PDB file of C-alpha atoms in Angstrom:
ATOM      1  CA  MET A   1     -41.811   1.776  21.853  1.00 51.00           C
ATOM      2  CA  ALA A   2     -41.705   0.440  18.315  1.00 55.00           C
ATOM      3  CA  SER A   3     -45.109  -0.935  17.315  1.00 60.00           C
ATOM      4  CA  SER A   4     -45.682  -4.304  15.661  1.00 65.00           C
ATOM      5  CA  LYS A   5     -47.020  -2.322  12.695  1.00 64.00           C
ATOM      6  CA  SER A   6     -43.608  -0.698  12.244  1.00 69.00           C
ATOM      7  CA  LEU A   7     -41.930  -4.110  12.230  1.00 68.00           C
ATOM      8  CA  LEU A   8     -44.490  -5.398   9.713  1.00 67.00           C
ATOM      9  CA  GLN A   9     -43.827  -2.438   7.418  1.00 64.00           C
ATOM     10  CA  LEU A  10     -40.122  -3.100   7.732  1.00 66.00           C
ATOM     11  CA  ARG A  11     -40.590  -6.723   6.679  1.00 64.00           C
ATOM     12  CA  GLU A  12     -42.428  -5.544   3.554  1.00 60.00           C
ATOM     13  CA  LEU A  13     -39.469  -3.359   2.602  1.00 62.00           C
ATOM     14  CA  VAL A  14     -36.963  -6.210   2.803  1.00 56.00           C
ATOM     15  CA  HIS A  15     -37.439  -7.519  -0.713  1.00 49.00           C
ATOM     16  CA  VAL A  16     -37.261  -4.075  -2.330  1.00 47.00           C
ATOM     17  CA  SER A  17     -34.175  -2.971  -0.423  1.00 54.00           C
ATOM     18  CA  ARG A  18     -32.126  -6.183  -0.675  1.00 53.00           C
ATOM     19  CA  CYS A  19     -30.919  -5.502  -4.213  1.00 47.00           C
ATOM     20  CA  GLN A  20     -30.033  -1.894  -3.334  1.00 53.00           C
ATOM     21  CA  MET A  21     -28.013  -3.016  -0.336  1.00 48.00           C
ATOM     22  CA  ALA A  22     -26.115  -5.517  -2.460  1.00 48.00           C
ATOM     23  CA  GLN A  23     -25.149  -2.794  -4.920  1.00 50.00           C
ATOM     24  CA  ALA A  24     -23.967  -0.528  -2.094  1.00 48.00           C
ATOM     25  CA  ALA A  25     -21.699  -3.233  -0.731  1.00 45.00           C
ATOM     26  CA  GLY A  26     -19.805  -3.441  -4.040  1.00 43.00           C
ATOM     27  CA  ALA A  27     -17.490  -6.177  -5.256  1.00 42.00           C
ATOM     28  CA  ALA A  28     -14.752  -7.106  -2.788  1.00 39.00           C
ATOM     29  CA  ALA A  29     -12.605  -8.657  -5.487  1.00 39.00           C
ATOM     30  CA  SER A  30     -10.944  -5.414  -6.577  1.00 39.00           C
ATOM     31  CA  LYS A  31      -7.454  -4.911  -7.903  1.00 44.00           C
ATOM     32  CA  LEU A  32      -4.565  -5.095  -5.497  1.00 46.00           C
ATOM     33  CA  ASN A  33      -4.245  -2.020  -3.234  1.00 75.00           C
ATOM     34  CA  LYS A  34      -7.543  -0.645  -4.528  1.00 82.00           C
ATOM     35  CA  PRO A  35     -10.438  -0.090  -2.099  1.00 87.00           C
ATOM     36  CA  PRO A  36     -13.346  -2.555  -2.427  1.00 83.00           C
ATOM     37  CA  VAL A  37     -15.718   0.311  -3.241  1.00 83.00           C
ATOM     38  CA  PRO A  38     -15.019   3.511  -5.206  1.00 85.00           C
ATOM     39  CA  MET A  39     -14.753   6.740  -3.238  1.00 89.00           C
ATOM     40  CA  PHE A  40     -15.565  10.016  -4.937  1.00 89.00           C
ATOM     41  CA  GLY A  41     -14.871  13.700  -4.400  1.00 92.00           C
ATOM     42  CA  ILE A  42     -11.808  15.339  -2.886  1.00 92.00           C
ATOM     43  CA  ASP A  43     -12.227  13.487   0.401  1.00 94.00           C
ATOM     44  CA  GLY A  44     -12.586  10.247  -1.547  1.00 93.00           C
ATOM     45  CA  ARG A  45      -9.265  10.809  -3.311  1.00 94.00           C
ATOM     46  CA  TYR A  46      -7.468  11.291  -0.004  1.00 95.00           C
ATOM     47  CA  ALA A  47      -9.154   8.209   1.476  1.00 95.00           C
ATOM     48  CA  THR A  48      -8.279   6.133  -1.596  1.00 94.00           C
ATOM     49  CA  ALA A  49      -4.635   7.191  -1.472  1.00 94.00           C
ATOM     50  CA  LEU A  50      -4.497   6.350   2.238  1.00 95.00           C
ATOM     51  CA  TYR A  51      -6.112   2.963   1.651  1.00 95.00           C
ATOM     52  CA  SER A  52      -3.590   2.132  -1.073  1.00 94.00           C
ATOM     53  CA  ALA A  53      -0.616   3.141   1.077  1.00 94.00           C
ATOM     54  CA  ALA A  54      -1.918   1.270   4.145  1.00 95.00           C
ATOM     55  CA  SER A  55      -2.650  -1.819   2.054  1.00 94.00           C
ATOM     56  CA  LYS A  56       0.904  -1.936   0.694  1.00 94.00           C
ATOM     57  CA  LYS A  57       2.297  -1.777   4.239  1.00 94.00           C
ATOM     58  CA  ASN A  58      -0.271  -4.182   5.732  1.00 95.00           C
ATOM     59  CA  LYS A  59      -1.495  -1.472   8.093  1.00 95.00           C
ATOM     60  CA  LEU A  60      -5.132  -1.179   7.066  1.00 96.00           C
ATOM     61  CA  GLU A  61      -6.520  -2.279  10.446  1.00 95.00           C
ATOM     62  CA  GLN A  62      -4.178  -0.035  12.431  1.00 94.00           C
ATOM     63  CA  VAL A  63      -4.980   3.036  10.329  1.00 96.00           C
ATOM     64  CA  ASP A  64      -8.694   2.197  10.516  1.00 96.00           C
ATOM     65  CA  ASN A  65      -8.500   2.082  14.325  1.00 95.00           C
ATOM     66  CA  ASN A  66      -6.455   5.310  14.408  1.00 94.00           C
ATOM     67  CA  LEU A  67      -9.078   7.172  12.395  1.00 96.00           C
ATOM     68  CA  LYS A  68     -11.948   5.850  14.530  1.00 94.00           C
ATOM     69  CA  GLN A  69     -10.185   6.999  17.688  1.00 93.00           C
ATOM     70  CA  LEU A  70      -9.372  10.421  16.238  1.00 94.00           C
ATOM     71  CA  LEU A  71     -12.956  10.889  15.064  1.00 94.00           C
ATOM     72  CA  ASP A  72     -14.236   9.994  18.525  1.00 93.00           C
ATOM     73  CA  LEU A  73     -11.777  12.398  20.141  1.00 92.00           C
ATOM     74  CA  GLN A  74     -12.692  15.124  17.662  1.00 93.00           C
ATOM     75  CA  GLN A  75     -16.387  14.785  18.508  1.00 90.00           C
ATOM     76  CA  LYS A  76     -15.878  14.764  22.270  1.00 91.00           C
ATOM     77  CA  ASP A  77     -13.020  17.241  22.735  1.00 92.00           C
ATOM     78  CA  THR A  78     -13.619  20.826  21.590  1.00 92.00           C
ATOM     79  CA  LYS A  79      -9.977  21.839  22.090  1.00 91.00           C
ATOM     80  CA  PHE A  80      -8.743  18.935  19.978  1.00 90.00           C
ATOM     81  CA  ARG A  81     -11.263  19.796  17.256  1.00 91.00           C
ATOM     82  CA  GLU A  82     -10.065  23.415  17.215  1.00 93.00           C
ATOM     83  CA  PHE A  83      -6.437  22.280  17.200  1.00 90.00           C
ATOM     84  CA  LEU A  84      -6.933  20.199  14.052  1.00 89.00           C
ATOM     85  CA  VAL A  85      -8.385  23.056  11.987  1.00 90.00           C
ATOM     86  CA  ASN A  86      -6.229  25.862  13.453  1.00 92.00           C
ATOM     87  CA  PRO A  87      -4.421  27.400  10.428  1.00 89.00           C
ATOM     88  CA  LEU A  88      -1.900  29.172  12.683  1.00 90.00           C
ATOM     89  CA  ILE A  89      -0.316  25.868  13.696  1.00 90.00           C
ATOM     90  CA  LYS A  90       2.058  24.684  10.981  1.00 91.00           C
ATOM     91  CA  PRO A  91       1.545  21.164   9.557  1.00 90.00           C
ATOM     92  CA  ALA A  92       4.927  19.991  10.862  1.00 89.00           C
ATOM     93  CA  GLN A  93       4.008  21.248  14.345  1.00 89.00           C
ATOM     94  CA  LYS A  94       0.667  19.429  14.266  1.00 88.00           C
ATOM     95  CA  ARG A  95       2.413  16.239  13.264  1.00 86.00           C
ATOM     96  CA  GLU A  96       4.966  16.577  16.054  1.00 86.00           C
ATOM     97  CA  ILE A  97       2.368  17.448  18.693  1.00 85.00           C
ATOM     98  CA  LEU A  98       0.076  14.586  17.674  1.00 85.00           C
ATOM     99  CA  GLY A  99       2.971  12.158  17.442  1.00 81.00           C
ATOM    100  CA  LYS A 100       4.186  12.972  20.939  1.00 81.00           C
ATOM    101  CA  SER A 101       1.035  13.759  22.895  1.00 77.00           C
ATOM    102  CA  LEU A 102      -1.076  10.908  21.493  1.00 73.00           C
ATOM    103  CA  ALA A 103       1.646   8.363  20.804  1.00 62.00           C
ATOM    104  CA  GLY A 104       1.045   6.373  23.981  1.00 66.00           C
ATOM    105  CA  LYS A 105      -2.710   6.835  24.053  1.00 76.00           C
ATOM    106  CA  LEU A 106      -3.607   6.115  20.437  1.00 80.00           C
ATOM    107  CA  ASN A 107      -0.442   4.580  18.971  1.00 82.00           C
ATOM    108  CA  LEU A 108      -0.801   6.674  15.826  1.00 87.00           C
ATOM    109  CA  ASP A 109       0.796   5.157  12.751  1.00 91.00           C
ATOM    110  CA  GLU A 110       3.033   7.164  10.442  1.00 91.00           C
ATOM    111  CA  LEU A 111       0.431   6.898   7.676  1.00 94.00           C
ATOM    112  CA  THR A 112      -2.217   8.476   9.902  1.00 93.00           C
ATOM    113  CA  LEU A 113       0.168  11.294  10.797  1.00 91.00           C
ATOM    114  CA  ASN A 114       1.008  11.695   7.104  1.00 92.00           C
ATOM    115  CA  LEU A 115      -2.675  12.168   6.292  1.00 93.00           C
ATOM    116  CA  ILE A 116      -3.039  14.948   8.851  1.00 91.00           C
ATOM    117  CA  THR A 117       0.162  16.603   7.626  1.00 90.00           C
ATOM    118  CA  VAL A 118      -0.921  16.539   3.977  1.00 92.00           C
ATOM    119  CA  LEU A 119      -4.424  17.807   4.777  1.00 92.00           C
ATOM    120  CA  SER A 120      -2.899  20.659   6.788  1.00 90.00           C
ATOM    121  CA  GLU A 121      -0.392  21.542   4.086  1.00 90.00           C
ATOM    122  CA  ASN A 122      -3.129  21.660   1.457  1.00 91.00           C
ATOM    123  CA  GLY A 123      -5.554  23.638   3.607  1.00 90.00           C
ATOM    124  CA  ARG A 124      -7.977  20.692   3.640  1.00 92.00           C
ATOM    125  CA  MET A 125      -8.073  19.919   7.346  1.00 91.00           C
ATOM    126  CA  LYS A 126     -11.839  20.469   7.421  1.00 92.00           C
ATOM    127  CA  LEU A 127     -12.119  17.351   5.260  1.00 94.00           C
ATOM    128  CA  PHE A 128     -10.561  15.128   7.910  1.00 95.00           C
ATOM    129  CA  SER A 129     -13.893  13.837   9.241  1.00 95.00           C
ATOM    130  CA  SER A 130     -15.250  12.907   5.822  1.00 95.00           C
ATOM    131  CA  VAL A 131     -11.930  11.324   4.765  1.00 96.00           C
ATOM    132  CA  ALA A 132     -11.808   9.253   7.956  1.00 96.00           C
ATOM    133  CA  ARG A 133     -15.440   8.138   7.642  1.00 94.00           C
ATOM    134  CA  SER A 134     -14.927   7.158   3.994  1.00 94.00           C
ATOM    135  CA  PHE A 135     -11.928   5.062   4.986  1.00 96.00           C
ATOM    136  CA  ASN A 136     -13.809   3.464   7.908  1.00 95.00           C
ATOM    137  CA  LYS A 137     -16.803   2.657   5.698  1.00 91.00           C
ATOM    138  CA  THR A 138     -14.554   1.074   3.074  1.00 93.00           C
ATOM    139  CA  MET A 139     -12.902  -1.084   5.719  1.00 94.00           C
ATOM    140  CA  ALA A 140     -16.315  -2.144   7.017  1.00 91.00           C
ATOM    141  CA  VAL A 141     -17.289  -3.236   3.494  1.00 88.00           C
ATOM    142  CA  SER A 142     -14.064  -5.211   3.120  1.00 90.00           C
ATOM    143  CA  ARG A 143     -14.885  -7.066   6.369  1.00 90.00           C
ATOM    144  CA  GLY A 144     -18.471  -7.689   5.310  1.00 89.00           C
ATOM    145  CA  GLU A 145     -19.810  -5.363   8.026  1.00 88.00           C
ATOM    146  CA  LEU A 146     -22.780  -3.030   7.846  1.00 86.00           C
ATOM    147  CA  ASN A 147     -23.352  -0.287  10.414  1.00 85.00           C
ATOM    148  CA  ILE A 148     -27.001   0.358  11.208  1.00 88.00           C
ATOM    149  CA  THR A 149     -28.427   3.008  13.527  1.00 90.00           C
ATOM    150  CA  VAL A 150     -31.953   2.417  14.833  1.00 91.00           C
ATOM    151  CA  THR A 151     -33.737   5.357  16.452  1.00 92.00           C
ATOM    152  CA  SER A 152     -36.867   4.868  18.542  1.00 90.00           C
ATOM    153  CA  SER A 153     -38.869   7.176  20.796  1.00 88.00           C
ATOM    154  CA  SER A 154     -38.137   4.969  23.826  1.00 90.00           C
ATOM    155  CA  PRO A 155     -35.747   2.080  24.567  1.00 91.00           C
ATOM    156  CA  LEU A 156     -36.673  -1.169  22.806  1.00 89.00           C
ATOM    157  CA  ASP A 157     -37.423  -4.178  24.982  1.00 89.00           C
ATOM    158  CA  ALA A 158     -35.389  -7.364  24.441  1.00 89.00           C
ATOM    159  CA  THR A 159     -38.134  -9.159  22.481  1.00 89.00           C
ATOM    160  CA  THR A 160     -38.656  -6.253  20.078  1.00 86.00           C
ATOM    161  CA  GLN A 161     -34.899  -5.790  19.654  1.00 88.00           C
ATOM    162  CA  ASP A 162     -34.425  -9.479  18.791  1.00 88.00           C
ATOM    163  CA  GLU A 163     -37.241  -9.376  16.244  1.00 87.00           C
ATOM    164  CA  LEU A 164     -35.883  -6.167  14.749  1.00 86.00           C
ATOM    165  CA  ASN A 165     -32.373  -7.642  14.456  1.00 86.00           C
ATOM    166  CA  SER A 166     -33.822 -10.660  12.663  1.00 86.00           C
ATOM    167  CA  ILE A 167     -35.627  -8.434  10.169  1.00 84.00           C
ATOM    168  CA  LEU A 168     -32.560  -6.251   9.616  1.00 84.00           C
ATOM    169  CA  GLN A 169     -30.424  -9.313   8.965  1.00 84.00           C
ATOM    170  CA  SER A 170     -32.716 -10.219   6.070  1.00 81.00           C
ATOM    171  CA  PHE A 171     -31.806  -6.909   4.408  1.00 73.00           C
ATOM    172  CA  ALA A 172     -28.202  -7.972   4.033  1.00 71.00           C
ATOM    173  CA  LYS A 173     -27.735 -11.716   4.245  1.00 76.00           C
ATOM    174  CA  GLY A 174     -24.136 -12.742   4.821  1.00 77.00           C
ATOM    175  CA  LYS A 175     -23.247  -9.388   6.336  1.00 83.00           C
ATOM    176  CA  LYS A 176     -22.200  -8.819   9.916  1.00 87.00           C
ATOM    177  CA  LEU A 177     -24.601  -6.209  11.237  1.00 87.00           C
ATOM    178  CA  LEU A 178     -23.314  -3.677  13.764  1.00 86.00           C
ATOM    179  CA  VAL A 179     -26.546  -2.266  15.181  1.00 88.00           C
ATOM    180  CA  LYS A 180     -26.500   0.884  17.294  1.00 87.00           C
ATOM    181  CA  SER A 181     -29.654   1.969  19.134  1.00 89.00           C
ATOM    182  CA  LYS A 182     -30.601   5.580  19.843  1.00 88.00           C
ATOM    183  CA  VAL A 183     -33.545   7.169  21.626  1.00 92.00           C
ATOM    184  CA  ASP A 184     -35.157  10.354  20.322  1.00 89.00           C
ATOM    185  CA  LYS A 185     -38.493  11.319  21.884  1.00 89.00           C
ATOM    186  CA  ASP A 186     -39.096  13.865  19.123  1.00 88.00           C
ATOM    187  CA  ILE A 187     -39.946  11.140  16.583  1.00 84.00           C
ATOM    188  CA  LEU A 188     -43.034  10.441  18.790  1.00 85.00           C
ATOM    189  CA  GLY A 189     -43.108   6.719  17.931  1.00 85.00           C
ATOM    190  CA  GLY A 190     -42.195   4.177  15.264  1.00 84.00           C
ATOM    191  CA  LEU A 191     -38.636   3.788  13.979  1.00 86.00           C
ATOM    192  CA  LEU A 192     -35.909   5.540  12.013  1.00 86.00           C
ATOM    193  CA  ILE A 193     -33.353   3.194  10.467  1.00 89.00           C
ATOM    194  CA  ASP A 194     -30.100   4.473   8.956  1.00 89.00           C
ATOM    195  CA  PHE A 195     -28.035   1.990   6.921  1.00 84.00           C
ATOM    196  CA  ASP A 196     -24.659   3.718   7.306  1.00 79.00           C
ATOM    197  CA  GLY A 197     -25.855   6.768   5.395  1.00 78.00           C
ATOM    198  CA  GLU A 198     -26.549   4.759   2.236  1.00 76.00           C
ATOM    199  CA  HIS A 199     -30.228   3.984   2.840  1.00 79.00           C
ATOM    200  CA  PHE A 200     -32.725   5.497   5.237  1.00 81.00           C
ATOM    201  CA  ILE A 201     -36.125   4.203   6.338  1.00 84.00           C
ATOM    202  CA  ASP A 202     -38.449   6.614   8.153  1.00 82.00           C
ATOM    203  CA  MET A 203     -41.414   4.907   9.798  1.00 79.00           C
ATOM    204  CA  SER A 204     -41.787   7.460  12.568  1.00 82.00           C
ATOM    205  CA  ILE A 205     -45.061   8.891  13.805  1.00 81.00           C
ATOM    206  CA  ARG A 206     -43.482  12.323  13.361  1.00 80.00           C
ATOM    207  CA  LYS A 207     -43.262  11.739   9.598  1.00 74.00           C
ATOM    208  CA  LYS A 208     -46.904  10.688   9.432  1.00 71.00           C
ATOM    209  CA  PHE A 209     -47.916  13.699  11.553  1.00 65.00           C
ATOM    210  CA  ASN A 210     -46.048  16.055   9.206  1.00 73.00           C
ATOM    211  CA  GLN A 211     -47.699  14.440   6.188  1.00 66.00           C
ATOM    212  CA  PHE A 212     -51.170  14.835   7.660  1.00 62.00           C
ATOM    213  CA  SER A 213     -50.405  18.396   8.751  1.00 63.00           C
ATOM    214  CA  GLY A 214     -49.436  19.224   5.173  1.00 62.00           C
ATOM    215  CA  LEU A 215     -52.695  17.812   3.873  1.00 59.00           C
ATOM    216  CA  LEU A 216     -54.738  19.783   6.388  1.00 53.00           C
ATOM    217  CA  ARG A 217     -53.047  23.032   5.318  1.00 61.00           C
ATOM    218  CA  GLN A 218     -54.068  22.531   1.693  1.00 61.00           C
ATOM    219  CA  PRO A 219     -57.074  24.561   0.547  1.00 59.00           C
ATOM    220  CA  VAL A 220     -60.327  22.609   0.283  1.00 51.00           C
TER     221      VAL A 220
END
């Protein structure tokens, strides 16, 4: 269970991290059809192009939902994951199969199918996950949302969870926090807090144990 000491340490980090979180959010008042935050790298270029196309057709939310569903399916279904990266299946075939087999289940938009086709044609299908996550993160920023994953060694009780949520909210005032809780016994105690991959706070007992172990191994 998260200790009160961990929550106190977290409070002390609020002031330092607030400015960093504001910079990560970026300015929402960008040019028309431009994402609210810049996306870099090859995957970023694909995500930016998709955002621009979806914005022009007023399909940002639909494409965002499509990508979330495909990412979830990719993580859970091994056969689907292998199908996406299979170089023996031609891009046009992938588009047709996805359009027909998942049409009723996921209601895939043409823009989503176009992305998969282009990635396949360019031999970039392995980038699908990072492209989709970049797009999802950009949409979250545009809605003023911030995804946070809190990892503890055991489930948090209601009182601790409420106090933690209050502290987290002070990191990003005005943002809608989407907090996901995970349990990992290997951290031994304390908390790990991941701010959507942008910032990471490690207050776990495992970290402290590793630090002390390193000190003990040093020659006297």
